[in-house]
Amino acid sequence: MKPFRISVLALALGFAASSPAWSLNLLQAYDTALANDATVRAARAAADAGRERLPQARAALLPNLSYSGSRFENNLTREQPNPLGLPTTFRDSYLSDNQTLTLRQALFRKPLWDAYEQAKFIVEDVNAVLEREIKNLGVRVSGAYMEALLAHDQLELVLAQKAFMTTALDVARKSLAAGSGTRTDIDEAQARLDMTKAQEVEARQHLDFTRRQLEVLISERVGKLEPVNVEKMPLLPPTPASLDEWIARAEAANPEILSLKARAEAARLEVKKAEGGHYPSVDMVAQYISSSSENVNTPNSSYVNKTIGVQLVVPIYSGGYVSSTVRQALAQKAQADELLEAARLDLGVRVHREFRGVTEGVVRVKALEQAVKSADQLLLSSRKSFQAGSRSLTDVLNAEQQRQLALRDLAQARYVYLVSRIRLLALAGAGTREGIEETNAWLGG
């Protein structure tokens, strides 16, 4: 079917004076939003921060080397009896220093190993959250783009209907003047024209809102949008054609589910970390200590002490703290598991909705294409019958209104079909950019 084209007069009246010379397609809108969207930038920053949890956890398992040094000036006042038994005061002043080099290597610390494994899932979580935000952005931009196109089409339809009603009103007036028409025809045409003018105001406001909505997403001014070319757009059902397969794909690859799975695993390891508070810890410790004048008894002595050994710490009682953290971790794990299950069930509903949006969209678009053809034929027949005197002007106006409604519903069905395809791919974890590139190929002339 040829793409719907409104009259040149309506285009001139509505847009010739204001349309910029450049145009924006869906892929350009998505790329611009991807670079400018604050939500995605925040998700990238959160992902960068979350990825640091892994090297931090790894660092706790590696050797820890530290150095400490000190140097003090000491002023000592000492009283003691002299040989005659009288108290005598002595004052000494000397410098002391201490330098310590310590090497510590954890040999057995269960919470540290659990924290390292937990950090891997935390990284998976932040990566999945970033991917989710990128996919959500693609869906939001696609929805806003298609909504703006629909608003543009609706305004064109209203302008076309306005031009038709204006012509019909002129015909009614001339018919009455010629003695073949009625006052009722004039009133009917005038009433419908007034209603169309009101609809034009609403349509222009809605178009401005949808364009503003898209501008907020891409953080740039929006010029002319590339329209959908229905000659390029295929009406294809989902592949595979099984809803269960799409749900299975979504549960395996949807970034929201992957994020919640990672959080559930991290919560499981949090329980193991808390339970590790009951376990002893074993460290290897090596020290090199160099000191001089460290005490008042040997103010002029120097020492070098080299030690190496194993340090064992056995927790005995901590006031119930460890048991409390275990209970807390178990509750958090239960919360993570339930959130995952709730998200899995909700995902199935959303996949079902978008799957139907695609499958039923194909049927609906084809049915409405036929409805437009029938409405065109009805309008043509009504006009001929009116000219022959067997139909009234009201019949022609009704036929035109029915045609406009069919065109409006057809345009809306096409956009719903396109957006449902992108949403279905996003829910199933497929590449968002690939879906947008596919849809973008169906735009333009």
Short mmCIF file of N, CA and C in Angstrom, two decimals, residues 22 113 143 226 241 319 340 369:
data_model
loop_
_atom_site.label_atom_id
_atom_site.label_comp_id
_atom_site.label_asym_id
_atom_site.label_seq_id
_atom_site.Cartn_x
_atom_site.Cartn_y
_atom_site.Cartn_z
N TRP A 22 16.76 20.51 8.13
CA TRP A 22 17.39 19.22 8.43
C TRP A 22 16.36 18.28 9.04
N TRP A 113 37.42 -14.48 51.63
CA TRP A 113 37.20 -15.26 50.42
C TRP A 113 35.75 -15.14 49.94
N GLY A 143 9.67 5.03 21.71
CA GLY A 143 8.28 5.37 22.02
C GLY A 143 8.00 6.84 21.81
N GLU A 226 12.04 11.94 10.46
CA GLU A 226 11.86 11.04 9.32
C GLU A 226 10.62 10.19 9.57
N ALA A 241 8.03 -18.01 16.80
CA ALA A 241 6.60 -17.72 16.92
C ALA A 241 6.00 -18.20 18.23
N GLY A 319 29.21 -10.68 72.07
CA GLY A 319 27.95 -10.08 72.51
C GLY A 319 26.76 -10.42 71.62
N LEU A 340 13.43 -11.38 43.00
CA LEU A 340 13.74 -12.06 41.74
C LEU A 340 12.53 -12.80 41.21
N GLU A 369 -5.82 -1.50 6.99
CA GLU A 369 -5.52 -1.15 5.60
C GLU A 369 -6.72 -1.44 4.71
#
